[in-house]
Coordinates of C-alpha atoms and ligand atoms in Angstrom, one line a residue:
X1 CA 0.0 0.0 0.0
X2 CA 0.9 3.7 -0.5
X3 CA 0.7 6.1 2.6
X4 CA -1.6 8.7 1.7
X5 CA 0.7 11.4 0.0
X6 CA 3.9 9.2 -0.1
X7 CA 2.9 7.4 -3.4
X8 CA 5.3 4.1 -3.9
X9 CA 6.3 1.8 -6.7
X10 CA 4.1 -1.7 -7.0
X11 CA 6.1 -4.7 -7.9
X12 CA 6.1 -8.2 -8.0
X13 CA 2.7 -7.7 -6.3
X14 CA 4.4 -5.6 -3.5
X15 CA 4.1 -2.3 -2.9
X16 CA 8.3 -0.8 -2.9
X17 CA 9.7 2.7 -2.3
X18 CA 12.1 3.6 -5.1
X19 CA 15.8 2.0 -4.9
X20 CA 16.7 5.4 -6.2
X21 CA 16.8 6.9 -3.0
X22 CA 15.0 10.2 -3.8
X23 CA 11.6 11.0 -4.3
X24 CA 10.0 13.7 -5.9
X25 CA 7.9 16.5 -5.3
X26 CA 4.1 16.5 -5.4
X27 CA 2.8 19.9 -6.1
X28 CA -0.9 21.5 -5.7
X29 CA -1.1 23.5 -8.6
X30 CA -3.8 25.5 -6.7
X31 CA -2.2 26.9 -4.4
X32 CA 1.8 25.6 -5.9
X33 CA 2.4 24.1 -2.7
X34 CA 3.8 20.5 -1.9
X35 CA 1.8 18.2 -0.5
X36 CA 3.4 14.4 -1.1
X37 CA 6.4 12.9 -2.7
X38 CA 6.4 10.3 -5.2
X39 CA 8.7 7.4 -5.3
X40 CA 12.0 6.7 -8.3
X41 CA 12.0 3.5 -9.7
X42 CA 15.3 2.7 -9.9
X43 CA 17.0 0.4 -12.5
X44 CA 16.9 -2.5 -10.5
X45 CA 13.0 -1.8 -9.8
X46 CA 12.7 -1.6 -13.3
X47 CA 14.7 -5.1 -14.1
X48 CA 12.5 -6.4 -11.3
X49 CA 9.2 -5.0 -12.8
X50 CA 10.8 -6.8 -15.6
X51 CA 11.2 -10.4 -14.6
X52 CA 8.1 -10.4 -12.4
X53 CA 5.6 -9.3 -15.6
X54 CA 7.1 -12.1 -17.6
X55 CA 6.2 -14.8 -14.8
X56 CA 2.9 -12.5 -14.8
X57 CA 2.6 -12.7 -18.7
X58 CA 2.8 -16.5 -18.1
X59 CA -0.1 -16.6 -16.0
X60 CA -2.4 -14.6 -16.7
X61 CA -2.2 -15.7 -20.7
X62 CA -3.1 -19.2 -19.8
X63 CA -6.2 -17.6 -17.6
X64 CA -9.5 -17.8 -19.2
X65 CA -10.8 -14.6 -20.7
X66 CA -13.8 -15.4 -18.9
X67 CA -12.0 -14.9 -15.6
X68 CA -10.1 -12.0 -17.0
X69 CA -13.1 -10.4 -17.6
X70 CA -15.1 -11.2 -14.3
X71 CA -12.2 -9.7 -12.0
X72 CA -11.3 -6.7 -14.5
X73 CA -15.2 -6.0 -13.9
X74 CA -14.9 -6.5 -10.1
X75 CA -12.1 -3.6 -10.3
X76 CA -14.3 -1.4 -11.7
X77 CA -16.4 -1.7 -9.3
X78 CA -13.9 -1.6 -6.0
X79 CA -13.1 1.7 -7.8
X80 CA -16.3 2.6 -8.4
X81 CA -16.8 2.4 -4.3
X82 CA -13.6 4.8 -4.5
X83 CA -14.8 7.6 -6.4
X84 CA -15.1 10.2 -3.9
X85 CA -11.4 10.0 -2.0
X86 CA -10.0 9.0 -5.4
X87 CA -11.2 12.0 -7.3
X88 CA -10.4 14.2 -4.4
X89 CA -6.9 13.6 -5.0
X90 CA -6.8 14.0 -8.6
X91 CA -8.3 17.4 -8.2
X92 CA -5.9 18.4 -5.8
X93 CA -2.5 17.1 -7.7
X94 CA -3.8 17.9 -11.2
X95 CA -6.1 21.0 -10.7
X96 CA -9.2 19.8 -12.5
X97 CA -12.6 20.7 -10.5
X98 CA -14.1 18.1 -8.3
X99 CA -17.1 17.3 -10.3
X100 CA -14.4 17.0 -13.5
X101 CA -12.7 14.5 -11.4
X102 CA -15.7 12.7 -10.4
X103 CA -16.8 12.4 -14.1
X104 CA -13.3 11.2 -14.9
X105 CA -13.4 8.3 -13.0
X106 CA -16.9 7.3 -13.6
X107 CA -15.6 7.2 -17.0
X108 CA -12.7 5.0 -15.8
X109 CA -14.8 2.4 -14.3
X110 CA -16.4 2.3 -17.2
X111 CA -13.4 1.7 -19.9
X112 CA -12.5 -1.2 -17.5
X113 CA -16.2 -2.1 -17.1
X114 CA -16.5 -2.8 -20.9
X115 CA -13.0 -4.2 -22.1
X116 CA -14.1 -6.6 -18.7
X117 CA -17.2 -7.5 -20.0
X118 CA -16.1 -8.4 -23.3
X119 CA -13.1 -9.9 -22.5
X120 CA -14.3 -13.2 -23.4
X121 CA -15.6 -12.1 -27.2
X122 CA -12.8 -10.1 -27.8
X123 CA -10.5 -12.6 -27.2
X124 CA -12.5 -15.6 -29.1
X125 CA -10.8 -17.5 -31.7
X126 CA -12.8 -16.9 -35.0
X127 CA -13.6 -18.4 -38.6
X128 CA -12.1 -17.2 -41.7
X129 CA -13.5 -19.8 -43.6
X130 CA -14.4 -23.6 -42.8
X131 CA -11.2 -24.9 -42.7
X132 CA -9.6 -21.6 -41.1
X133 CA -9.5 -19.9 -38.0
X134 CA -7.9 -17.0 -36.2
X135 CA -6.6 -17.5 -32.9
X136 CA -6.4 -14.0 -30.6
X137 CA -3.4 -14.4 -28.2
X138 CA -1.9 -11.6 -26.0
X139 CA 1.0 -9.6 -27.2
X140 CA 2.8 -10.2 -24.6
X141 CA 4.4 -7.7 -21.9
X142 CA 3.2 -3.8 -22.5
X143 CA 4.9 -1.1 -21.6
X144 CA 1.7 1.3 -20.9
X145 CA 2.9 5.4 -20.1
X146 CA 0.1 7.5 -19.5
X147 CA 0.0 11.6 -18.6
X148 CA -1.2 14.1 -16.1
X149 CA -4.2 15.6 -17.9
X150 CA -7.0 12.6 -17.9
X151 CA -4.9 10.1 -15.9
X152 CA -7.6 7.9 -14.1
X153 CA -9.3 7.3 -18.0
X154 CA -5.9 7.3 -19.6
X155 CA -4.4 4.5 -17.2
X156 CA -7.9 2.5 -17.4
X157 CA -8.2 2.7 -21.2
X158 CA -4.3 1.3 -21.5
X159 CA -4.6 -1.2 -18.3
X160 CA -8.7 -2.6 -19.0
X161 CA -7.8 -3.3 -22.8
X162 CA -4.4 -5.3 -22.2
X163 CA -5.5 -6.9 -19.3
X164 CA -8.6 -8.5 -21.1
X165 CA -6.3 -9.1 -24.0
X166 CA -3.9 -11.7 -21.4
X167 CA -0.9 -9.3 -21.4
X168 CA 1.0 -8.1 -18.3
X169 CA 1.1 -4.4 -18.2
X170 CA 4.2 -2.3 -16.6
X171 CA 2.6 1.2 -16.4
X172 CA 4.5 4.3 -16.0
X173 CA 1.9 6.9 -14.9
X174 CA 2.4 10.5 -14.5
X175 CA 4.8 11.9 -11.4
X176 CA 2.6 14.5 -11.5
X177 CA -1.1 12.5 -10.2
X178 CA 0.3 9.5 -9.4
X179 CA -2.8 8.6 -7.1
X180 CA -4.9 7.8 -10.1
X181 CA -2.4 5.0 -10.8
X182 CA -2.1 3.5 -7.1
X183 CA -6.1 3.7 -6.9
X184 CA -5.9 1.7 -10.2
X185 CA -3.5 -0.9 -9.3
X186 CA -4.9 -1.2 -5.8
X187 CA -8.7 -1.8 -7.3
X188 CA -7.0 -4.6 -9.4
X189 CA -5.0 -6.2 -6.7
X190 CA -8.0 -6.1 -4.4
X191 CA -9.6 -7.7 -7.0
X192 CA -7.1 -10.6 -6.8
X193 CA -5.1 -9.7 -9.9
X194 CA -1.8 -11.8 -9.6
X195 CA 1.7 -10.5 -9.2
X196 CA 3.2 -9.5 -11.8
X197 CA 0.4 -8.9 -14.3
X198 CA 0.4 -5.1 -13.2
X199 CA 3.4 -3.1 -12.1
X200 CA 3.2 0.9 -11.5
X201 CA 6.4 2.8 -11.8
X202 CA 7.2 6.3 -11.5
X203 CA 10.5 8.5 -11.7
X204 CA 12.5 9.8 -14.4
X205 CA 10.5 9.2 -17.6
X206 CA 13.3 8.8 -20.2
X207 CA 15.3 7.0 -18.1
X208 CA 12.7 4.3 -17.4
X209 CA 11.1 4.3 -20.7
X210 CA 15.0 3.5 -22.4
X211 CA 15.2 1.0 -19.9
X212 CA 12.1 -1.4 -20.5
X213 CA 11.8 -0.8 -24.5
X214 CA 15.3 -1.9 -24.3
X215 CA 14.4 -4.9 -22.8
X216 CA 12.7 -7.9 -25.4
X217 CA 10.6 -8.9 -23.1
X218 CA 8.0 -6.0 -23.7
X219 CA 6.1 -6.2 -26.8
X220 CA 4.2 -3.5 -27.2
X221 CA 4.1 0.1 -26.0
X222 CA 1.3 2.9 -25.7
X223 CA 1.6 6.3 -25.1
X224 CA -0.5 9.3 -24.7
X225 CA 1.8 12.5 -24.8
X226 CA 2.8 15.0 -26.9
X227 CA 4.2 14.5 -30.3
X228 CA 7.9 14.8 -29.9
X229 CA 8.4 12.0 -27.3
X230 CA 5.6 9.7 -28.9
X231 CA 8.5 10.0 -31.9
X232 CA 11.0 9.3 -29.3
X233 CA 9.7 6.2 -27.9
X234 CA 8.5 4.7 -31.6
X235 CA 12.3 5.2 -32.7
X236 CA 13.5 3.4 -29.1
X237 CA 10.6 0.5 -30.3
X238 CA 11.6 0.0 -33.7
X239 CA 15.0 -1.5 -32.0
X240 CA 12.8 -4.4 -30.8
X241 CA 9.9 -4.0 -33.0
X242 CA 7.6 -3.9 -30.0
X243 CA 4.5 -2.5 -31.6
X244 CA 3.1 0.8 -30.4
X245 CA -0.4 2.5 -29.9
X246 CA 0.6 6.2 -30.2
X247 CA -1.8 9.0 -29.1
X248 CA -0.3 12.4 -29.1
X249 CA -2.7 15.0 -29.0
X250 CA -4.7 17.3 -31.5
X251 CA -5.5 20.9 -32.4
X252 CA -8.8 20.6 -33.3
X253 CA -10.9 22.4 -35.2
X254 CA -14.6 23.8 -35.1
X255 CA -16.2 24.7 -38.0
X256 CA -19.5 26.6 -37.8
X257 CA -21.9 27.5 -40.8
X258 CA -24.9 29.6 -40.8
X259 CA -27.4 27.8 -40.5
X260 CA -26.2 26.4 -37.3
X261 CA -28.0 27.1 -34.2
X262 CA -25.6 29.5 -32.6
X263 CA -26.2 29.6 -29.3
X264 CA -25.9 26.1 -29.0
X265 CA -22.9 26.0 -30.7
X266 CA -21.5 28.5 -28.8
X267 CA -22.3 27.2 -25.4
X268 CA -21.2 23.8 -26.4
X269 CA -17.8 24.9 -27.6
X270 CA -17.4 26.8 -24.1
X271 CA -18.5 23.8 -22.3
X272 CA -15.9 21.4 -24.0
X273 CA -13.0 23.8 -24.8
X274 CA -12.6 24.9 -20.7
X275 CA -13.2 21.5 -19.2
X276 CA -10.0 20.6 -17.2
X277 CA -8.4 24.1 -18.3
X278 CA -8.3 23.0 -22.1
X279 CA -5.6 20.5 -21.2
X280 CA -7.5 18.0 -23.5
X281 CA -6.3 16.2 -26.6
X282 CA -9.7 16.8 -27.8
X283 CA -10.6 20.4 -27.1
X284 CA -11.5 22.5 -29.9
X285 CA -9.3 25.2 -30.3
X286 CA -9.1 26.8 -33.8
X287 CA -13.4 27.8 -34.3
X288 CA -13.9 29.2 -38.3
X289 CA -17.2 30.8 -38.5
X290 CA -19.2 31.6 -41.7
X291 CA -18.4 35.0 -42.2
X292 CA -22.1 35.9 -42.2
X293 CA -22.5 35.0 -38.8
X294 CA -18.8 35.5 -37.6
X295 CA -20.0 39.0 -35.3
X296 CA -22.9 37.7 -33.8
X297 CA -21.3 33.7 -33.5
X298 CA -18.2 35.6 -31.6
X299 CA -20.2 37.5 -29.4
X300 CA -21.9 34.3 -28.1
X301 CA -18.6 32.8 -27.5
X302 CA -17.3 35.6 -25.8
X303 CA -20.3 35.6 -23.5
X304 CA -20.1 31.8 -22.8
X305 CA -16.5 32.3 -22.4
X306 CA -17.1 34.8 -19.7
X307 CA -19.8 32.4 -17.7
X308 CA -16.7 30.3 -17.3
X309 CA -16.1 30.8 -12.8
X310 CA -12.7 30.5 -12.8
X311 CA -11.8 29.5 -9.0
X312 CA -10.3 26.9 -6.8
X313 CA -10.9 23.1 -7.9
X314 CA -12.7 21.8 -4.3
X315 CA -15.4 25.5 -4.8
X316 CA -18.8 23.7 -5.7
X317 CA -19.0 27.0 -7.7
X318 CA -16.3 27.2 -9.8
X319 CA -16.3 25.9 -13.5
X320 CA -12.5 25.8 -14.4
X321 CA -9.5 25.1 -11.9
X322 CA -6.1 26.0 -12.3
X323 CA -3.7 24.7 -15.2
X324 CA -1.6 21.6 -13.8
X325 CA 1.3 23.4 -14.0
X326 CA 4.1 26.0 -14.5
X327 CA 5.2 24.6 -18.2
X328 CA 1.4 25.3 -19.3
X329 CA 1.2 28.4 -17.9
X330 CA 4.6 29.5 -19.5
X331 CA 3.6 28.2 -22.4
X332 CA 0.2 30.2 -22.6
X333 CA 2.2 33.2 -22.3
X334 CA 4.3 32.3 -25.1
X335 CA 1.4 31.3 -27.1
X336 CA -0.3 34.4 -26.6
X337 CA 2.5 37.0 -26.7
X338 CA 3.6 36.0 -30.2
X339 CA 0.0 35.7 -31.6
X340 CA -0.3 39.3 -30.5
X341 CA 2.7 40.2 -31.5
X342 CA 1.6 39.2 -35.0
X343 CA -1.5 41.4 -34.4
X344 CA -3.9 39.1 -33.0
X345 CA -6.8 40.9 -30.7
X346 CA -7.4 39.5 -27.4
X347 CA -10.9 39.3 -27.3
X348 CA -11.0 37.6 -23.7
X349 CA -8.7 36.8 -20.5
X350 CA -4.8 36.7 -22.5
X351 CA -3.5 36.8 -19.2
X352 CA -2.6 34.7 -15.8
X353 CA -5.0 35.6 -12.9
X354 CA -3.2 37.4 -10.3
X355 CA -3.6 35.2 -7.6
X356 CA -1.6 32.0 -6.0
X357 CA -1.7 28.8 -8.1
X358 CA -1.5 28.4 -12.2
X359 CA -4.5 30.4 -13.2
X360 CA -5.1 31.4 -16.5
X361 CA -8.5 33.6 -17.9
X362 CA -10.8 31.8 -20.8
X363 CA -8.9 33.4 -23.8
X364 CA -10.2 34.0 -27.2
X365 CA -8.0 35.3 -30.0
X366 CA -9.2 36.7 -33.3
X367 CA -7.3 38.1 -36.1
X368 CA -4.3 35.7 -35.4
X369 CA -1.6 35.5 -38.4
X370 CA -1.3 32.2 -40.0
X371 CA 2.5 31.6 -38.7
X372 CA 1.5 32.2 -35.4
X373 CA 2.5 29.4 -32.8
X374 CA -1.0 29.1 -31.5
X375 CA -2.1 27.8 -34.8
X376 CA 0.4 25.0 -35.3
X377 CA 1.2 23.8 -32.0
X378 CA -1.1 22.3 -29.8
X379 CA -2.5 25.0 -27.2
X380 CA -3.4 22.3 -24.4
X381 CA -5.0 25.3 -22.8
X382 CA -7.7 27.3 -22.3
X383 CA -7.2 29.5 -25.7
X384 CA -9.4 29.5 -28.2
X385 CA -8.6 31.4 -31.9
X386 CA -11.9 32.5 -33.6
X387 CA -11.8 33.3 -37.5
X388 CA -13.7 33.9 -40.4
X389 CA -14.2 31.5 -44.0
X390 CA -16.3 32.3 -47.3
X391 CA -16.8 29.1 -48.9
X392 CA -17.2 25.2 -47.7
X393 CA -14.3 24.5 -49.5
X394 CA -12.0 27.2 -47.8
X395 CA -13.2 25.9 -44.4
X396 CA -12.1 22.2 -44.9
X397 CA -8.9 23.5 -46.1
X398 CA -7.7 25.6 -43.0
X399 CA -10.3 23.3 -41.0
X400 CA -7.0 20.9 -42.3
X401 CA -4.0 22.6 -42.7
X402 CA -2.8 21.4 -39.0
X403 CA -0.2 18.6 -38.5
X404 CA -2.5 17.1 -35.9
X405 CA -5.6 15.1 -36.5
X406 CA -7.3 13.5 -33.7
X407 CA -10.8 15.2 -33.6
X408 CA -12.8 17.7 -35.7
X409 CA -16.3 19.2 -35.3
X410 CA -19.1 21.0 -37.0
X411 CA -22.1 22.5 -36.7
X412 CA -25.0 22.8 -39.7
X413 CA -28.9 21.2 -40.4
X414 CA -27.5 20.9 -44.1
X415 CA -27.1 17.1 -45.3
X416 CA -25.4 17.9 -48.2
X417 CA -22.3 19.9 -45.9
X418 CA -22.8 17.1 -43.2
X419 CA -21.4 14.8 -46.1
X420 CA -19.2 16.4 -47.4
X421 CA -17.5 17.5 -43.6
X422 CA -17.8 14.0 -43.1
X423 CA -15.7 12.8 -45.8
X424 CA -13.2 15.7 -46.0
X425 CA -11.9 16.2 -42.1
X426 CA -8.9 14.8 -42.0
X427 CA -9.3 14.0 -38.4
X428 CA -9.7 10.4 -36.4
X429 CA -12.9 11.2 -35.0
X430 CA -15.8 13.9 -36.4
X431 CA -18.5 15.0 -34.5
X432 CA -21.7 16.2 -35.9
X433 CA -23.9 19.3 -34.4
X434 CA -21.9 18.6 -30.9
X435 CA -18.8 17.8 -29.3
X436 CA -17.8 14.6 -28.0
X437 CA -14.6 12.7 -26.6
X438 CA -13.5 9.1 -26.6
X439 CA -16.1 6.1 -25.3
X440 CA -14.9 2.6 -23.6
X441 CA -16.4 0.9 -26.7
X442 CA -15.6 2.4 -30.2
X443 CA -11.9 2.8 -31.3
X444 CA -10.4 6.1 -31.9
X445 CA -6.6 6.9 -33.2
X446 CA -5.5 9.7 -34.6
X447 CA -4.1 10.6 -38.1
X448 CA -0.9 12.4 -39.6
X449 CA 0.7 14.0 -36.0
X450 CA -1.5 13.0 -33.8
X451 CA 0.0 9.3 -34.0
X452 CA -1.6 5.5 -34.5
X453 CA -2.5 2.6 -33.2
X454 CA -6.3 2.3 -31.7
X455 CA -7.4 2.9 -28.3
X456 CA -11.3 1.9 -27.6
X457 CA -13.6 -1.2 -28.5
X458 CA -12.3 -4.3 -29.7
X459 CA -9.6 -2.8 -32.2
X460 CA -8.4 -1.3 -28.7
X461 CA -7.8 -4.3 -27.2
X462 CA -6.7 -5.9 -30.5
X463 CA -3.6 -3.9 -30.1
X464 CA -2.7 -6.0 -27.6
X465 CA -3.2 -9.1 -29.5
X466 CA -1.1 -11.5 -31.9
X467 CA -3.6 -12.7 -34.4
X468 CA -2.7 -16.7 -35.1
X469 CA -3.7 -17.9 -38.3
X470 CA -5.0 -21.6 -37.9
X471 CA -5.0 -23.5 -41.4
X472 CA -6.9 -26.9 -41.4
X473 CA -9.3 -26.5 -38.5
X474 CA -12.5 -27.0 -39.4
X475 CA -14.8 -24.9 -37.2
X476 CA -14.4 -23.0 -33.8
X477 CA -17.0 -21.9 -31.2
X478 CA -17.3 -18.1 -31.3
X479 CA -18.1 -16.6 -27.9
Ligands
LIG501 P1 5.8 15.9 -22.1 O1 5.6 15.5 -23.5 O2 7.2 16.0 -21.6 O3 5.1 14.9 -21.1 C1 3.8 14.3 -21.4 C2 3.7 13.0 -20.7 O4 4.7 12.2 -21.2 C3 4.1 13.1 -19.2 O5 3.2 12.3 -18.5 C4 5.5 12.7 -19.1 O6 5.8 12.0 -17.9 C5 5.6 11.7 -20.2 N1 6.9 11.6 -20.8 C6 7.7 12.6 -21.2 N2 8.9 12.2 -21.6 C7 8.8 10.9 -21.6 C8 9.7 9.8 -22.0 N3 10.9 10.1 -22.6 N4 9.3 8.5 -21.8 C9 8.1 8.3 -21.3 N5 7.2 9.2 -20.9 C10 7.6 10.5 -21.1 O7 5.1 17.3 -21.9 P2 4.3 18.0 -20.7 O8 5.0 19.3 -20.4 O9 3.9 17.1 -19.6 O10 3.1 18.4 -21.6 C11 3.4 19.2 -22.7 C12 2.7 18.7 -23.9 O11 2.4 17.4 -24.0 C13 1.3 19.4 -24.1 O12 1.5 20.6 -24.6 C14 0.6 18.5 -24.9 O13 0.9 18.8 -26.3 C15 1.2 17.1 -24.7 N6 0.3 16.3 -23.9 C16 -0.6 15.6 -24.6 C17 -1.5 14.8 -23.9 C18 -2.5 14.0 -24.6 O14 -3.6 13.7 -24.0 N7 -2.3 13.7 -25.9 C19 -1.4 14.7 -22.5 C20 -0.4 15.4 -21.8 C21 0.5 16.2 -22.5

């Protein structure tokens, strides 16, 4: 077990503090004061971690995916039972509200609900043709790093779909909220998952992830991060050719036509775009208007975007907490001082509230040049560019013309632009008239920058999984 604010490795089915030595610091970002320490794995933890998942691997492949299923489901409901200390702590290490918190974890439960309760079909040998069948079999040991922004969801979406799959996972979760990870792992162990299946590590992040992708014995690694490391890691994989599921963020677009119902775009927009201080992968942040509309559309953002209660993360009343910490806050001061500088208007916030902890104002930026850095790297904040278009055509194009591609979203009654969005987003996921984030059971991956590899439904856990071709065998039971 972890004492509460002293968060510690779990190995071999044991919880461990760090050979390392050190620990590090656990901030508030709040109130930017330390409240824990977190635990360094240190290379013989990791060597450790190592050796016990492959005797894990070894079991838990040659458990029935029944039984997989029925204690990945138990989990989700010991942390189900947990959701109110649990999401107490994430709010306090990562910043996000408490309801945000709360809603984050229900969605955890969930992800490990589903890939539990499917377990059995997703991992059911199946008939090609009467004399062939594919055999599913785990991939082997995972390597699973997860991030600070959604870390509960994030660790349960990588854990509940390799877990199902028969795979032992070695997850490295953020140093920043490690307590979603050690609620995780301790839901699974007191669901009677056996050592070595799960491991949680923490400490320094490049050292650890060079350390187990240099090791054979993992087969597989997934990410969620930004772009530049994801690159990292795939080039460390291709060593080993240990396959990888690589989600690294977006810079979404909004696209809103006139005929839209504008106050319900607007309000939706605001909703998504300031949920855990835009620190989203799927947050809208670049929204082209219809130039008809672009005057009254911004003033309904602007007004939505000033409904937003910015305020501290355990106030019933507040909407948006602070920002998890300094780098974002640095980096929303870069982003915005060179998009002015460029002659952007700041139409709203543009600045850090001048109060303790990393606050930054709902910002929305119009007029911003095209080789400003807001527009080509990804905010992960709470700023939001707003600009005009004159044609479908010229929409999808700048609606486009980003690197990234995870989501995209737009608003119109007209079927003949629905199709046509529909087809031409270059994006992983699209969403119609609304805005909507990943769900336990449909896969999602995105394109061009924002990396491969499927997270979500049964292609999810199918990234976990060596598909055996079976030639001669005649028929096969399908679950
Ligand atoms: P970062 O890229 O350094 O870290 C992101 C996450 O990756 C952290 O949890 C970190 O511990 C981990 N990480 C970093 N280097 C690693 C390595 N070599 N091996 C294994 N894990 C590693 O950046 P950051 O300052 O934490 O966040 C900055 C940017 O990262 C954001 O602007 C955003 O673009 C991106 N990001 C994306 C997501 C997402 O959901 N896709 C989540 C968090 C951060």
């Amino acid at each position: 077990m972890s004492d509460s604010m002293n968060y510690k490795l779990f190995i071999d089915g044991a919880w461990r503090s760090g050979g390392h030595g050190a620990d590090l610091p656990l901030l508030n970002p709040a109130i930017e004061q330390e409240f824990g320490r977190v635990a360094i794995a240190s290379a013989s933890d990791l060597d450790d971690a190592l050796t016990s998942a492959q005797a894990g691997l070894l079991q838990w492949s040659n458990t029935p995916a029944e039984e997989r299923g029925t204690l990945l489901v138990r989990a989700a409901r010991i942390l189900a039972g947990k959701i109110d200390i649990a999401a107490a702590s994430l709010s306090a290490e990562q910043g996000k509200t408490l309801a945000e918190a709360k809603g984050e974890y229900a969605r955890a439960v969930e992800m490990l609900e589903w890939n539990g309760t499917h377990a059995a079909k997703t991992s059911a040998p199946y008939s090609i043709d009467e004399k062939r069948i594919i055999v599913p079999e785990p991939i082997g040991v995972v390597a699973a790093f997860t991030p600070w922004n959604y870390p509960s969801v994030l660790n349960a979406r990588k854990l509940g779909a390799s877990i199902a799959a028969g795979c032992s996972v070695i997850l490295k979760a953020a140093e920043e909220t490690p307590s979603a990870g050690v609620y995780m792992i301790e839901a699974l162990e007191e669901a009677g998952i056996p050592p070595g299946v799960v491991s949680l590590v923490f400490g320094h992040p490049p050292m650890i992830s060079e350390h187990l992708l240099a090791s054979p014995v993992v087969r597989a690694l997934s990410f969620t991060g930004s772009t530049p490391v994801g690159k990292q890691l795939a080039k460390m994989a291709a060593e080993n050719l240990q396959r990888c599921v690589l989600e690294l963020g977006g810079h979404s677009p909004v696209v809103v036509f006139e005929d839209a119902d504008l106050a319900k775009a607007a309000w939706a927009i605001s909703e998504y775009k300031f949920e855990c201080a835009g620190q989203s992968c799927n947050a809208p942040s670049r929204i082209l208007v219809a130039r008809s509309i672009y005057r009254e559309f911004l003033s309904q953002l602007v007004r939505a975007a000033e409904k937003i209660r910015v305020g501290a993360p355990d106030d019933p009343e507040t909407d948006m907490g602070p920002m998890a910490n300094a780098r974002r806050i640095e980096a929303m001061e870069r982003l915005t001082k060179d998009a002015v500088k460029r002659g952007a208007k700041v139409e709203i916030g543009g600045e850090r509230l001048d109060r303790p902890g990393f606050y930054w104002a709902p910002t929305i930026l119009t007029n911003v040049h095209p080789d400003s850095q807001v527009l080509h790297e990804e905010p992960f904040g709470p700023i939001l560019t707003v600009a005009p278009f004159d044609t479908v055509e010229g929409a999808i194009e700048e609606a486009n013309r980003s690197e990234y591609g995870l989501a995209a979203y737009f608003f119109t009654g007209s079927p003949a632009i629905q199709e046509k969005m529909i087809r031409s987003l270059t994006a992983g996921a699209v969403s119609m008239n609304h805005l909507k984030g990943v769900s336990a059971d449909a896969p999602n991956a995105g394109v061009k920058q924002s990396g491969y590899g499927y997270e979500g439904g049964l292609e999810g856990v199918r990234a976990f999984q060596n598909l055996k071709l079976v030639n001669g065998v005649k028929a096969v039971s399908v679950a």
